PDB file of C-alpha atoms in Angstrom:
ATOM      1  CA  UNK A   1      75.794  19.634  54.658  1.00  0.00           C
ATOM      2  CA  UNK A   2      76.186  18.790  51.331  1.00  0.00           C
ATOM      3  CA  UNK A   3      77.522  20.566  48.093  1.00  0.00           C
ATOM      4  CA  UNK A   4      74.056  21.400  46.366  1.00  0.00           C
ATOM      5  CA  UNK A   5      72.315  22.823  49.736  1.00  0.00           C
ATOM      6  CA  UNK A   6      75.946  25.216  49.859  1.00  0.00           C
ATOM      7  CA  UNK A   7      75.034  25.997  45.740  1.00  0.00           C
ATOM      8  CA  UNK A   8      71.193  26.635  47.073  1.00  0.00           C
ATOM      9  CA  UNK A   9      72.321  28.752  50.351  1.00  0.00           C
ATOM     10  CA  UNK A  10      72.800  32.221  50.630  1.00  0.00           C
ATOM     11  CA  UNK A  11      73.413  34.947  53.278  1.00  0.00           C
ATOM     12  CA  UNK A  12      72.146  38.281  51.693  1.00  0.00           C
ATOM     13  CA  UNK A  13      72.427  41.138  54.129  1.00  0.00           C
ATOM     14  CA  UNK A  14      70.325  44.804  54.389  1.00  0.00           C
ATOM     15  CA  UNK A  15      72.345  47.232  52.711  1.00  0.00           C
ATOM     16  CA  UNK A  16      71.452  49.929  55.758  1.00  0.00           C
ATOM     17  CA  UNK A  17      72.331  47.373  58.335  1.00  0.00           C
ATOM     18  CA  UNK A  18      73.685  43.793  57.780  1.00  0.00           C
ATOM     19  CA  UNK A  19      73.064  42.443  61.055  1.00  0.00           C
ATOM     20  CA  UNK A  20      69.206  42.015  59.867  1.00  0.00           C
ATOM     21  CA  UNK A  21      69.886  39.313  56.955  1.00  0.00           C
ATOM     22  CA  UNK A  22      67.885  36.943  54.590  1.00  0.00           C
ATOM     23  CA  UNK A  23      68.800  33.351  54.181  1.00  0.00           C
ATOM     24  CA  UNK A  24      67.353  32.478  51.216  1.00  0.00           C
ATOM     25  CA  UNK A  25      67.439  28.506  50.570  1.00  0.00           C
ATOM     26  CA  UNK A  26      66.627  27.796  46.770  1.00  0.00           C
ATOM     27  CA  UNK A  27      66.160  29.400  43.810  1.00  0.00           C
ATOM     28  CA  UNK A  28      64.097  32.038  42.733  1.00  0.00           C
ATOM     29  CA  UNK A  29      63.722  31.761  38.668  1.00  0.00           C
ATOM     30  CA  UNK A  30      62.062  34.011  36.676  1.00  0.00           C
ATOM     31  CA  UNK A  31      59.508  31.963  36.357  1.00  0.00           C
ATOM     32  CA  UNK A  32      58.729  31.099  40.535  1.00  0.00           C
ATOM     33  CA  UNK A  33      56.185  28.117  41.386  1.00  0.00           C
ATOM     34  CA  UNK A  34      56.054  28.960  45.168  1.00  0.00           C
ATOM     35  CA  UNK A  35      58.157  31.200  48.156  1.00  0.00           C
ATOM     36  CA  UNK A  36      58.118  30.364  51.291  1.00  0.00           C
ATOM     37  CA  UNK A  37      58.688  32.779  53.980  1.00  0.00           C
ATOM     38  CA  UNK A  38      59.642  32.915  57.580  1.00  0.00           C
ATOM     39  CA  UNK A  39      59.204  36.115  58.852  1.00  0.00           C
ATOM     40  CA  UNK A  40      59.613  35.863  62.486  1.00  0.00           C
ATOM     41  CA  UNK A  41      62.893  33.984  63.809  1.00  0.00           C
ATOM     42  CA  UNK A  42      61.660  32.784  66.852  1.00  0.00           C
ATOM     43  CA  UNK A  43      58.861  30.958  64.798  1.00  0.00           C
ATOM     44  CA  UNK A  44      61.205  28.112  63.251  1.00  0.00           C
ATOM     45  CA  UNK A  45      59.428  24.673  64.188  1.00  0.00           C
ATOM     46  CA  UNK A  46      59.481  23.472  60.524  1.00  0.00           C
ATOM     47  CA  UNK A  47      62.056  25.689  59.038  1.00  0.00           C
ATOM     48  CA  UNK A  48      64.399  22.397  58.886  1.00  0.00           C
ATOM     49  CA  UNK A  49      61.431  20.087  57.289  1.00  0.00           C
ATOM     50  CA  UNK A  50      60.896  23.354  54.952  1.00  0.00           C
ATOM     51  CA  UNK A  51      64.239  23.757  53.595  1.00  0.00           C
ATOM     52  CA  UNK A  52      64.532  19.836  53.230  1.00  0.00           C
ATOM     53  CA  UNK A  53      61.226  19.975  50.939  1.00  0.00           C
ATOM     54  CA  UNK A  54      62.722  22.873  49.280  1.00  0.00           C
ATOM     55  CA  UNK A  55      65.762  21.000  48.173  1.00  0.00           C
ATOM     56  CA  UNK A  56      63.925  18.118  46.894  1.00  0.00           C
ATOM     57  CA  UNK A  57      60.936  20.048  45.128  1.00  0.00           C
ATOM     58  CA  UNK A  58      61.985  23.292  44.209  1.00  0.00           C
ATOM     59  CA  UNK A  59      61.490  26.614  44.914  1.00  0.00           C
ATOM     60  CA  UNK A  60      62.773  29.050  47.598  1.00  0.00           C
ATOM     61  CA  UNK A  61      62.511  29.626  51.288  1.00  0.00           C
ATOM     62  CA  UNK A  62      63.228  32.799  53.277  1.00  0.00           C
ATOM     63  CA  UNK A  63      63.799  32.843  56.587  1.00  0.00           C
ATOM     64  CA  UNK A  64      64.615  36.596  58.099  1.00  0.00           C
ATOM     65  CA  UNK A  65      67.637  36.690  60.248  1.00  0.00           C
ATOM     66  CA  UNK A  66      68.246  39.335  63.490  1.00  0.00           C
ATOM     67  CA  UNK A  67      69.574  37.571  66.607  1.00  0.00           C
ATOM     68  CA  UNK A  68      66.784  35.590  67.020  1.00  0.00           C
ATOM     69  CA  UNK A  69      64.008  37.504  67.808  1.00  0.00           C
ATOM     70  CA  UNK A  70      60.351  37.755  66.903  1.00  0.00           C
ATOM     71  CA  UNK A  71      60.686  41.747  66.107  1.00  0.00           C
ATOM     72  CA  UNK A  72      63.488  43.679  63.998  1.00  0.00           C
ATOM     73  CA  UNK A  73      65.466  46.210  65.582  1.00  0.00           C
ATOM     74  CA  UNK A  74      66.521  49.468  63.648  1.00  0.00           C
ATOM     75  CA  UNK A  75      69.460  50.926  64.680  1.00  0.00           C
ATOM     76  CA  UNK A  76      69.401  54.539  63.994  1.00  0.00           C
ATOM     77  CA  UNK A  77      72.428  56.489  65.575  1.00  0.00           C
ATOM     78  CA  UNK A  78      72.088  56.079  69.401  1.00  0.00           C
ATOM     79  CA  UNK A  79      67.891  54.948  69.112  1.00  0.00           C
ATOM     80  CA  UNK A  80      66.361  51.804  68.574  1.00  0.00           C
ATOM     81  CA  UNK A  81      63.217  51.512  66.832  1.00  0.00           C
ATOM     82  CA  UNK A  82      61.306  47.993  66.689  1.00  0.00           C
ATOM     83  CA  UNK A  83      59.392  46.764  63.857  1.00  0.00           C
ATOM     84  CA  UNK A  84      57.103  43.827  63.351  1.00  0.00           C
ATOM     85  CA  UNK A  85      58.640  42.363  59.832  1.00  0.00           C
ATOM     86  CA  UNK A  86      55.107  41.211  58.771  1.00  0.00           C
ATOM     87  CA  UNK A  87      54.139  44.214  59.030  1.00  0.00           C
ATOM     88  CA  UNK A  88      56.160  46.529  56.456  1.00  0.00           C
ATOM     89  CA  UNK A  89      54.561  45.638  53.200  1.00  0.00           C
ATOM     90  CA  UNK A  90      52.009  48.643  52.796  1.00  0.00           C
ATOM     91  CA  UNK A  91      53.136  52.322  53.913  1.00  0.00           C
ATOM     92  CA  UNK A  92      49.710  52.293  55.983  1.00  0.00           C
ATOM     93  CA  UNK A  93      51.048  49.078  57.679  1.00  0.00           C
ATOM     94  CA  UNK A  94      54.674  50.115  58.164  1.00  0.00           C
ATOM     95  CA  UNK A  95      53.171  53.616  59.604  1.00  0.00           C
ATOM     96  CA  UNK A  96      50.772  51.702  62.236  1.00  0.00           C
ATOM     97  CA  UNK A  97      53.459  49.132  63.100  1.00  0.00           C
ATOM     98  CA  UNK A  98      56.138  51.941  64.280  1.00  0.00           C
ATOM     99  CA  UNK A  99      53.908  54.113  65.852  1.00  0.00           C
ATOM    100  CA  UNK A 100      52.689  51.317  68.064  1.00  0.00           C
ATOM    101  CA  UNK A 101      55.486  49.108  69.003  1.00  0.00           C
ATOM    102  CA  UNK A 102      57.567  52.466  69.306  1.00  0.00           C
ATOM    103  CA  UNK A 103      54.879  55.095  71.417  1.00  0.00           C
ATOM    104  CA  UNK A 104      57.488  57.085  73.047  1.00  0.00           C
ATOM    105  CA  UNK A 105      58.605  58.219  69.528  1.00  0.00           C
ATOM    106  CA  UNK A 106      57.026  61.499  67.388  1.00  0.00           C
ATOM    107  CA  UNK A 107      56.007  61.026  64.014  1.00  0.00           C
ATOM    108  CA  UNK A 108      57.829  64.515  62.931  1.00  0.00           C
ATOM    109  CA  UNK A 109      61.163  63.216  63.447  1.00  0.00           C
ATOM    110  CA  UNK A 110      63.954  62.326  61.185  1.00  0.00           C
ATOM    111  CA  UNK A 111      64.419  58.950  63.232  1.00  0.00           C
ATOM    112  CA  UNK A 112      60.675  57.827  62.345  1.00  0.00           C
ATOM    113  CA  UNK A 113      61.116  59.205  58.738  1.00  0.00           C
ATOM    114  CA  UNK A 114      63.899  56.502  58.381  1.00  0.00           C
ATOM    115  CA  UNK A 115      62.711  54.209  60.251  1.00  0.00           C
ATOM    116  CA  UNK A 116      60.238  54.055  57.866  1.00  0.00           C
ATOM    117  CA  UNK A 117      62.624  54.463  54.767  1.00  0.00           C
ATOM    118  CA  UNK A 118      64.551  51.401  56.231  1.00  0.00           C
ATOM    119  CA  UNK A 119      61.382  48.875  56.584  1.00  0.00           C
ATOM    120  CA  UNK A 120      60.470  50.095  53.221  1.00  0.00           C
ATOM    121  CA  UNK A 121      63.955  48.791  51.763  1.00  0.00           C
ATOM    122  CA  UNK A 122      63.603  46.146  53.781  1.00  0.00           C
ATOM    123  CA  UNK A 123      60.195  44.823  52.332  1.00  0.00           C
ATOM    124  CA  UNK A 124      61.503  45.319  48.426  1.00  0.00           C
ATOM    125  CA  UNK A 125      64.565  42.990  49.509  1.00  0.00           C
ATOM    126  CA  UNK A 126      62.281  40.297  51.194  1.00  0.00           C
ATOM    127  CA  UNK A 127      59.779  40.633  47.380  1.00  0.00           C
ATOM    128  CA  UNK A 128      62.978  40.154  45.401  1.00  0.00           C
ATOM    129  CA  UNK A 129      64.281  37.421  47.083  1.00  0.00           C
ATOM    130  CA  UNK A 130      60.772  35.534  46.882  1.00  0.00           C
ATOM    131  CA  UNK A 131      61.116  36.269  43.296  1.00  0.00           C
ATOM    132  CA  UNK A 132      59.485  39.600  43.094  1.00  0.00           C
ATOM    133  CA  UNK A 133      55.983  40.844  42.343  1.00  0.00           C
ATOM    134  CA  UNK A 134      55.293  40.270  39.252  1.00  0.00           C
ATOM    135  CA  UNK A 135      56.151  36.892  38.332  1.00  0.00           C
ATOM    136  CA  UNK A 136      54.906  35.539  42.170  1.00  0.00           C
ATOM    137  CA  UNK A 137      52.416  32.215  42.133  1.00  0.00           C
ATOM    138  CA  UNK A 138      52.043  31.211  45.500  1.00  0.00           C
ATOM    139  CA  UNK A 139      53.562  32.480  49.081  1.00  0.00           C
ATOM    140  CA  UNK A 140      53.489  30.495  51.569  1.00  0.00           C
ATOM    141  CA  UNK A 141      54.189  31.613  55.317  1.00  0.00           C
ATOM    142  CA  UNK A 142      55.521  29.276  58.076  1.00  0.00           C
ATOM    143  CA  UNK A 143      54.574  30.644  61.446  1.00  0.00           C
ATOM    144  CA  UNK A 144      54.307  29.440  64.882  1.00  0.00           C
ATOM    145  CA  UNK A 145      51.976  30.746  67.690  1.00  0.00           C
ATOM    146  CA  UNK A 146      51.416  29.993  71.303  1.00  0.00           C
ATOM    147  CA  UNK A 147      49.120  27.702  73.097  1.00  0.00           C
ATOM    148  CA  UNK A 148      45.555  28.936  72.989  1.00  0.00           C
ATOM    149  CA  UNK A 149      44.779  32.847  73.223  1.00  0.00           C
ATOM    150  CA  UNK A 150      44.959  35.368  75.731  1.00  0.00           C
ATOM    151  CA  UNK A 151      41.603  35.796  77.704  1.00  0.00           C
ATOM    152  CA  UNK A 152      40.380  32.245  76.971  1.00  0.00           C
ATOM    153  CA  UNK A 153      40.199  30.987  80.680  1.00  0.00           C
ATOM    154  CA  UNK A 154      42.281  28.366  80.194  1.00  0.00           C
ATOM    155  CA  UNK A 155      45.593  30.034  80.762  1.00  0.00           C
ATOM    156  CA  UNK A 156      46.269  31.028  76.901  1.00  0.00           C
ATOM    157  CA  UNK A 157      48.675  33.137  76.077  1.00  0.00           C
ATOM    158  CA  UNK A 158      48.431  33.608  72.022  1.00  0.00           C
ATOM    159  CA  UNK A 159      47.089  36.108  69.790  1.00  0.00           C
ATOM    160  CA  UNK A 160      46.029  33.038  66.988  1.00  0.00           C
ATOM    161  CA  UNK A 161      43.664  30.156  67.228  1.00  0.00           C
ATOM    162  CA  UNK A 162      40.899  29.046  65.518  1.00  0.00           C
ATOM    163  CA  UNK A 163      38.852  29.609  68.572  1.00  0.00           C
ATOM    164  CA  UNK A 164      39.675  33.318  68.603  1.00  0.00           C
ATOM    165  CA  UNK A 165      39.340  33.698  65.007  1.00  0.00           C
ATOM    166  CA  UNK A 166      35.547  32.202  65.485  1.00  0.00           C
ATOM    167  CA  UNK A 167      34.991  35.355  68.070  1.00  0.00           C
ATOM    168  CA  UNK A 168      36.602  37.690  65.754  1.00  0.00           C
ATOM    169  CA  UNK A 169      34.546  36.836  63.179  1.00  0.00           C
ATOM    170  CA  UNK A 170      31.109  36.764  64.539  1.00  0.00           C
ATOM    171  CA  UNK A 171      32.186  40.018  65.993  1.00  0.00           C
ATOM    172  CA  UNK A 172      32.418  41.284  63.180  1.00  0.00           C
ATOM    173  CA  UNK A 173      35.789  41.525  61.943  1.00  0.00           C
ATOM    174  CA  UNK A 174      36.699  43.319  58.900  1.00  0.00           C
ATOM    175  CA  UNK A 175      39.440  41.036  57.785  1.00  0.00           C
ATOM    176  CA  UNK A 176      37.683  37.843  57.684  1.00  0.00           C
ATOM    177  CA  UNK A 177      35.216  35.884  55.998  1.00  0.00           C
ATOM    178  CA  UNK A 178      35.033  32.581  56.823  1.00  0.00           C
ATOM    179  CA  UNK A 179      36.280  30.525  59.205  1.00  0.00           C
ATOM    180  CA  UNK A 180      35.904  26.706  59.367  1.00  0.00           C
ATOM    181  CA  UNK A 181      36.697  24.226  61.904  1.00  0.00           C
ATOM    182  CA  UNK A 182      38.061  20.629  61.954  1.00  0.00           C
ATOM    183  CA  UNK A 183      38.704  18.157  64.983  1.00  0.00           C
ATOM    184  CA  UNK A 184      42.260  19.676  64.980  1.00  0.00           C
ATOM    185  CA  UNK A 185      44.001  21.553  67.769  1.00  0.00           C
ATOM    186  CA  UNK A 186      42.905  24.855  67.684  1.00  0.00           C
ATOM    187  CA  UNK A 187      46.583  26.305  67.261  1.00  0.00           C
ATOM    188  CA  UNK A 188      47.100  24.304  63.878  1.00  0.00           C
ATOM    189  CA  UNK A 189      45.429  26.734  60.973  1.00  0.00           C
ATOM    190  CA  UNK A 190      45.922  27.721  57.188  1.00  0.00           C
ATOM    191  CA  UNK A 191      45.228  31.391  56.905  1.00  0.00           C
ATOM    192  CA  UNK A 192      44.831  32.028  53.078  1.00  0.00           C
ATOM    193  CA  UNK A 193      43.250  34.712  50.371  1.00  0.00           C
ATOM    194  CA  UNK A 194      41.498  32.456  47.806  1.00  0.00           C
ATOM    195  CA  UNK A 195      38.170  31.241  48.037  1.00  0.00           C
ATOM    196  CA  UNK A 196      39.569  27.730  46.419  1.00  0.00           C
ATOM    197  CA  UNK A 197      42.131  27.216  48.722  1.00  0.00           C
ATOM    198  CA  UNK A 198      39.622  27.335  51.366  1.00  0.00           C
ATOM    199  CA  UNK A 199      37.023  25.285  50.294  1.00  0.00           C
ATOM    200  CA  UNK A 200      39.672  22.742  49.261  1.00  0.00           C
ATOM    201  CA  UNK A 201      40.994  22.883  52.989  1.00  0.00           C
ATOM    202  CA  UNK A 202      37.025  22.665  54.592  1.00  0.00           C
ATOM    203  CA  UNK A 203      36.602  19.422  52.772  1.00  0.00           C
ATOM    204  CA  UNK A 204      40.046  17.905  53.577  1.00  0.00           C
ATOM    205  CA  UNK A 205      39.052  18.608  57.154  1.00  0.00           C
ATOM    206  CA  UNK A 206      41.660  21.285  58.560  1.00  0.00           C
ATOM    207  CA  UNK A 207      41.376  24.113  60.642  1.00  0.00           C
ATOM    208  CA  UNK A 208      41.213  27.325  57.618  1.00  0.00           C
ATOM    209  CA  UNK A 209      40.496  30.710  57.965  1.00  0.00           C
ATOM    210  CA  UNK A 210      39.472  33.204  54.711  1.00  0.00           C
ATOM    211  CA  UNK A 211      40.937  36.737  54.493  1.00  0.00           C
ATOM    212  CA  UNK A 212      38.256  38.951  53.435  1.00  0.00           C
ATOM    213  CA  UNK A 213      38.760  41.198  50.064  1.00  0.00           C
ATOM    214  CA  UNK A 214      37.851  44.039  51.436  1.00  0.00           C
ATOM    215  CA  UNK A 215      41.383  44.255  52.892  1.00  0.00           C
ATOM    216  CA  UNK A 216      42.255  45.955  49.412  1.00  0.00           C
ATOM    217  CA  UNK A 217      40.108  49.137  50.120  1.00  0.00           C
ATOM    218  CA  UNK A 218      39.210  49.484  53.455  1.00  0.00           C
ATOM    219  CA  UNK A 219      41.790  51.195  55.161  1.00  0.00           C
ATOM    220  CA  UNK A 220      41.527  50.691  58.421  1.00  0.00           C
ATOM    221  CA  UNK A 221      42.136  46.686  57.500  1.00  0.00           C
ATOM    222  CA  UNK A 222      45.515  47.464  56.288  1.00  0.00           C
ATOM    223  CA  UNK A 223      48.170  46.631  58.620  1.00  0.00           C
ATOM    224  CA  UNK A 224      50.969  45.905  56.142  1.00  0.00           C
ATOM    225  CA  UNK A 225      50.744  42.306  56.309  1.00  0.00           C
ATOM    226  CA  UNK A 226      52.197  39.753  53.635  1.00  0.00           C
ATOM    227  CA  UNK A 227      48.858  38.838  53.294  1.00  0.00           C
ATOM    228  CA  UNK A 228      46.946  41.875  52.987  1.00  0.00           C
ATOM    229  CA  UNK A 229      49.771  42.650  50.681  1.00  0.00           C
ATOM    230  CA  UNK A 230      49.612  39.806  48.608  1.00  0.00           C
ATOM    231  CA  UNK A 231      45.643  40.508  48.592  1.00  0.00           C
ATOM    232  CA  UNK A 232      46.196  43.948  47.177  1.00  0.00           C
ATOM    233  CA  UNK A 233      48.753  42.430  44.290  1.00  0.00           C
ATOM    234  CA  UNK A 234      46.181  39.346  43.329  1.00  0.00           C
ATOM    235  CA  UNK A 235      49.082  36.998  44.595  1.00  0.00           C
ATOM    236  CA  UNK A 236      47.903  33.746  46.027  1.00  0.00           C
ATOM    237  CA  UNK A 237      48.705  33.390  49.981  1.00  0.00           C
ATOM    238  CA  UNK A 238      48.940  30.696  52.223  1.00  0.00           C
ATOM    239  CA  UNK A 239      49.953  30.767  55.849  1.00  0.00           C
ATOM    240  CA  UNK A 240      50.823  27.660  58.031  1.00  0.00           C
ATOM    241  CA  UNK A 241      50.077  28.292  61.183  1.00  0.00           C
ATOM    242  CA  UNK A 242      51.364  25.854  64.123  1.00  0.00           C
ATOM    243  CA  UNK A 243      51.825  25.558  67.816  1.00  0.00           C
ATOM    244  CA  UNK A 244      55.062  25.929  69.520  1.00  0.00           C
ATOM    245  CA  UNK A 245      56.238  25.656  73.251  1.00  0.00           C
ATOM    246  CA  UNK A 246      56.903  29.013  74.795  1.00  0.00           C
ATOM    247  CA  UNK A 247      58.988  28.864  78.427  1.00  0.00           C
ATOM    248  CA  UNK A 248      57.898  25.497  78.681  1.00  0.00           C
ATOM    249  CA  UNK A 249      53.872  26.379  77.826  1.00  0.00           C
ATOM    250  CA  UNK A 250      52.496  24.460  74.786  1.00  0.00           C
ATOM    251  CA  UNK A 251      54.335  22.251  72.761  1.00  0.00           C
ATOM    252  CA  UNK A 252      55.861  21.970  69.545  1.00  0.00           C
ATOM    253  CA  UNK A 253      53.753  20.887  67.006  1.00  0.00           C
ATOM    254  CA  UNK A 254      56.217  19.819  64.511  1.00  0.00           C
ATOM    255  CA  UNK A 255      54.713  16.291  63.042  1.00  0.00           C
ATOM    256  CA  UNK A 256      51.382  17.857  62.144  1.00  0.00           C
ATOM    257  CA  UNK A 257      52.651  21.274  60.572  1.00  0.00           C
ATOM    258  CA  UNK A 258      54.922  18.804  58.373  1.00  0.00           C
ATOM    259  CA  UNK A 259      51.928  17.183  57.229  1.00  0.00           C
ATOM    260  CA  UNK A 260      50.198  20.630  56.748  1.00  0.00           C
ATOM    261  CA  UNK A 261      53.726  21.458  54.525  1.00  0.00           C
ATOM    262  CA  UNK A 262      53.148  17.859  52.782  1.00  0.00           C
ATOM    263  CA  UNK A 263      49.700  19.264  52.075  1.00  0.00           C
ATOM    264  CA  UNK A 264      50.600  22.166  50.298  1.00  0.00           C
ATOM    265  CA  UNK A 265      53.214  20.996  48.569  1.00  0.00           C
ATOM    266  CA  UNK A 266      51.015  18.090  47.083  1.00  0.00           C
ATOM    267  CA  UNK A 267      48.084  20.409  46.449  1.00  0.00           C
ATOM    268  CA  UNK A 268      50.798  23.124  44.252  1.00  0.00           C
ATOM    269  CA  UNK A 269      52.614  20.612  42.702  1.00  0.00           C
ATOM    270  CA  UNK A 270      49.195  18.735  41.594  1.00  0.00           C
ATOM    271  CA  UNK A 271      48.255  22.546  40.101  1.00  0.00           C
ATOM    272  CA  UNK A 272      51.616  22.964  38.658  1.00  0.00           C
ATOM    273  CA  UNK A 273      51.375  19.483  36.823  1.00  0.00           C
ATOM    274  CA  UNK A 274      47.707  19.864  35.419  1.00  0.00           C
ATOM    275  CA  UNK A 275      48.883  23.124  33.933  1.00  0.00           C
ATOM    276  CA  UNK A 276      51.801  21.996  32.669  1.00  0.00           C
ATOM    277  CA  UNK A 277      51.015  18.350  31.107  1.00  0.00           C
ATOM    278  CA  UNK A 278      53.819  17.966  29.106  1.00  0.00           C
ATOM    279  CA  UNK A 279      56.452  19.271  31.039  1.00  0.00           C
ATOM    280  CA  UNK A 280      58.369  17.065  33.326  1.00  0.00           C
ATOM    281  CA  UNK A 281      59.597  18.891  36.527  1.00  0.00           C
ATOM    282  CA  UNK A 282      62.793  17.756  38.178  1.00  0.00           C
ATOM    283  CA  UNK A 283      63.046  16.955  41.949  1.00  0.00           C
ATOM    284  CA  UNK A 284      65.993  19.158  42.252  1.00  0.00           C
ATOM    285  CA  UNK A 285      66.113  23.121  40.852  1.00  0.00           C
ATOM    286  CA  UNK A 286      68.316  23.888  38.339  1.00  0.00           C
ATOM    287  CA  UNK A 287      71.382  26.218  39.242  1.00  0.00           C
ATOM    288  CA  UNK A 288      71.835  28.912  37.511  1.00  0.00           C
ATOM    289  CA  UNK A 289      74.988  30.648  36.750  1.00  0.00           C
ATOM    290  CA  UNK A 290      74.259  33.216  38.694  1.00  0.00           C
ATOM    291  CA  UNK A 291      73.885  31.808  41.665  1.00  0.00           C
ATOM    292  CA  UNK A 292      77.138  29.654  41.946  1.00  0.00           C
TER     293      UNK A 292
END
């Protein structure tokens, strides 16, 4: 490891309970071009590829920390409460998310009340350390799912694949718009907000689904996710969805989600350039002061 990535690397813990902790790679300026995110620990396929890029082109990457897990678990006095973390970034969301990974527990009770209080202060540290609100370009989300989808007859086991999304849709799904196809595995998708990013994806030929607007008003499409979140704040949102093995079902699809990084990367940095003509952007971030 060498001496810039130890500048670049930082542990910052939850204030209510440090064993759930953010390790944020990068630097988060004032003036952000793009945060990554990992919300979900056991979802790391391209977290090393993503923290590589990071250090070479700039800005900051994410990656929640609790023992390895998929959920977070509260610790509140002698009860556990579990929490999807891409889930707490809308009180509607955070409300749903509680109630149902956590059935057994009443909504009158000063355990939910701070469980609720705790995701809450939980989502303002993940915003800050992706550079905050109001100066955000781009997020970008690295996830992993499993091998097809549950109820697929083919042994699935997922809740995310292009397939699925295609059902949801003609369904009737409040949360989507489009959906569009390529010759790609079904697992291997960019979930995004804006209508550009889309049709930019379509014609490059990869697997994209659109989040519909109507996210913003319609209540019963709010379930606290970073992208109905970033929806609501007019932030641009990009999620890279991948396969991964799970107990030896599926595999890891690390080579392609790289190139679906690559992609990004060369699509915001393109942006970044033709906005910027005259500015000449360094391969490495600058370190501030403040974060040696």
């Amino acid at each position: 490891m060498n001496l810039l990535f130890l500048l670049l690397s930082q542990m910052i813990a939850l204030p209510e309970q440090p064993d759930i902790q953010l390790e944020i790679i990068g630097q988060a300026s004032n003036n952000p071009n793009w945060a990554f995110f990992a919300p979900h620990e056991n979802e790391n396929v391209v977290n090393q590829y993503v923290i590589e890029q990071v250090q070479d082109k700039g800005g900051v990457f994410v990656i929640l920390r609790q023992q390895g897990e998929r959920l977070i678990h509260f610790n509140i006095e002698q009860f556990t409460v579990k929490i999807d973390p891409n889930r707490i970034f809308t009180e509607a969301g955070r409300r749903k998310n509680i109630i149902k990974l956590n059935p057994k527990l009443r909504q009158n009770t000063y355990v939910f009340h701070r469980a609720m209080r705790r995701s809450t202060s939980l989502a303002k540290l993940i915003l800050k350390a992706m550079g905050g609100i109001n100066n955000a370009r781009v997020w970008v989300a690295i996830h992993n799912n499993t091998q097809g989808y549950r109820g697929d007859n083919q042994q699935g086991i997922g809740d995310v694949s292009m397939h699925l999304y295609h059902k949801k849709l003609v369904a009737g799904a409040g949360f989507l718009v489009q959906a569009s196809a390529a010759n790609d595995d079904e697992d291997d998708l960019f979930f995004v907000t804006v209508q550009d990013d889309f049709d930019h994806m379509r014609q490059n030929n990869w697997n994209v689904v659109l989040q519909h607007p109507q996210v913003i008003s319609k209540a019963s499409e709010d379930d606290g996710s970073l992208s109905v979140f970033a929806q609501k704040k007019g932030i641009r949102y990009i999620n890279i969805e991948a396969e991964r093995s799970t107990d030896n079902f599926g595999v890891n699809h690390l080579t392609f989600q790289s190139q679906m990084v690559d992609y990004v990367l060369s699509r915001l940095q393109s942006q970044l350039a033709q906005e910027n003509p005259n500015k000449k952007f360094l391969a490495t971030p600058t370190i501030s002061e403040d974060s040696q």
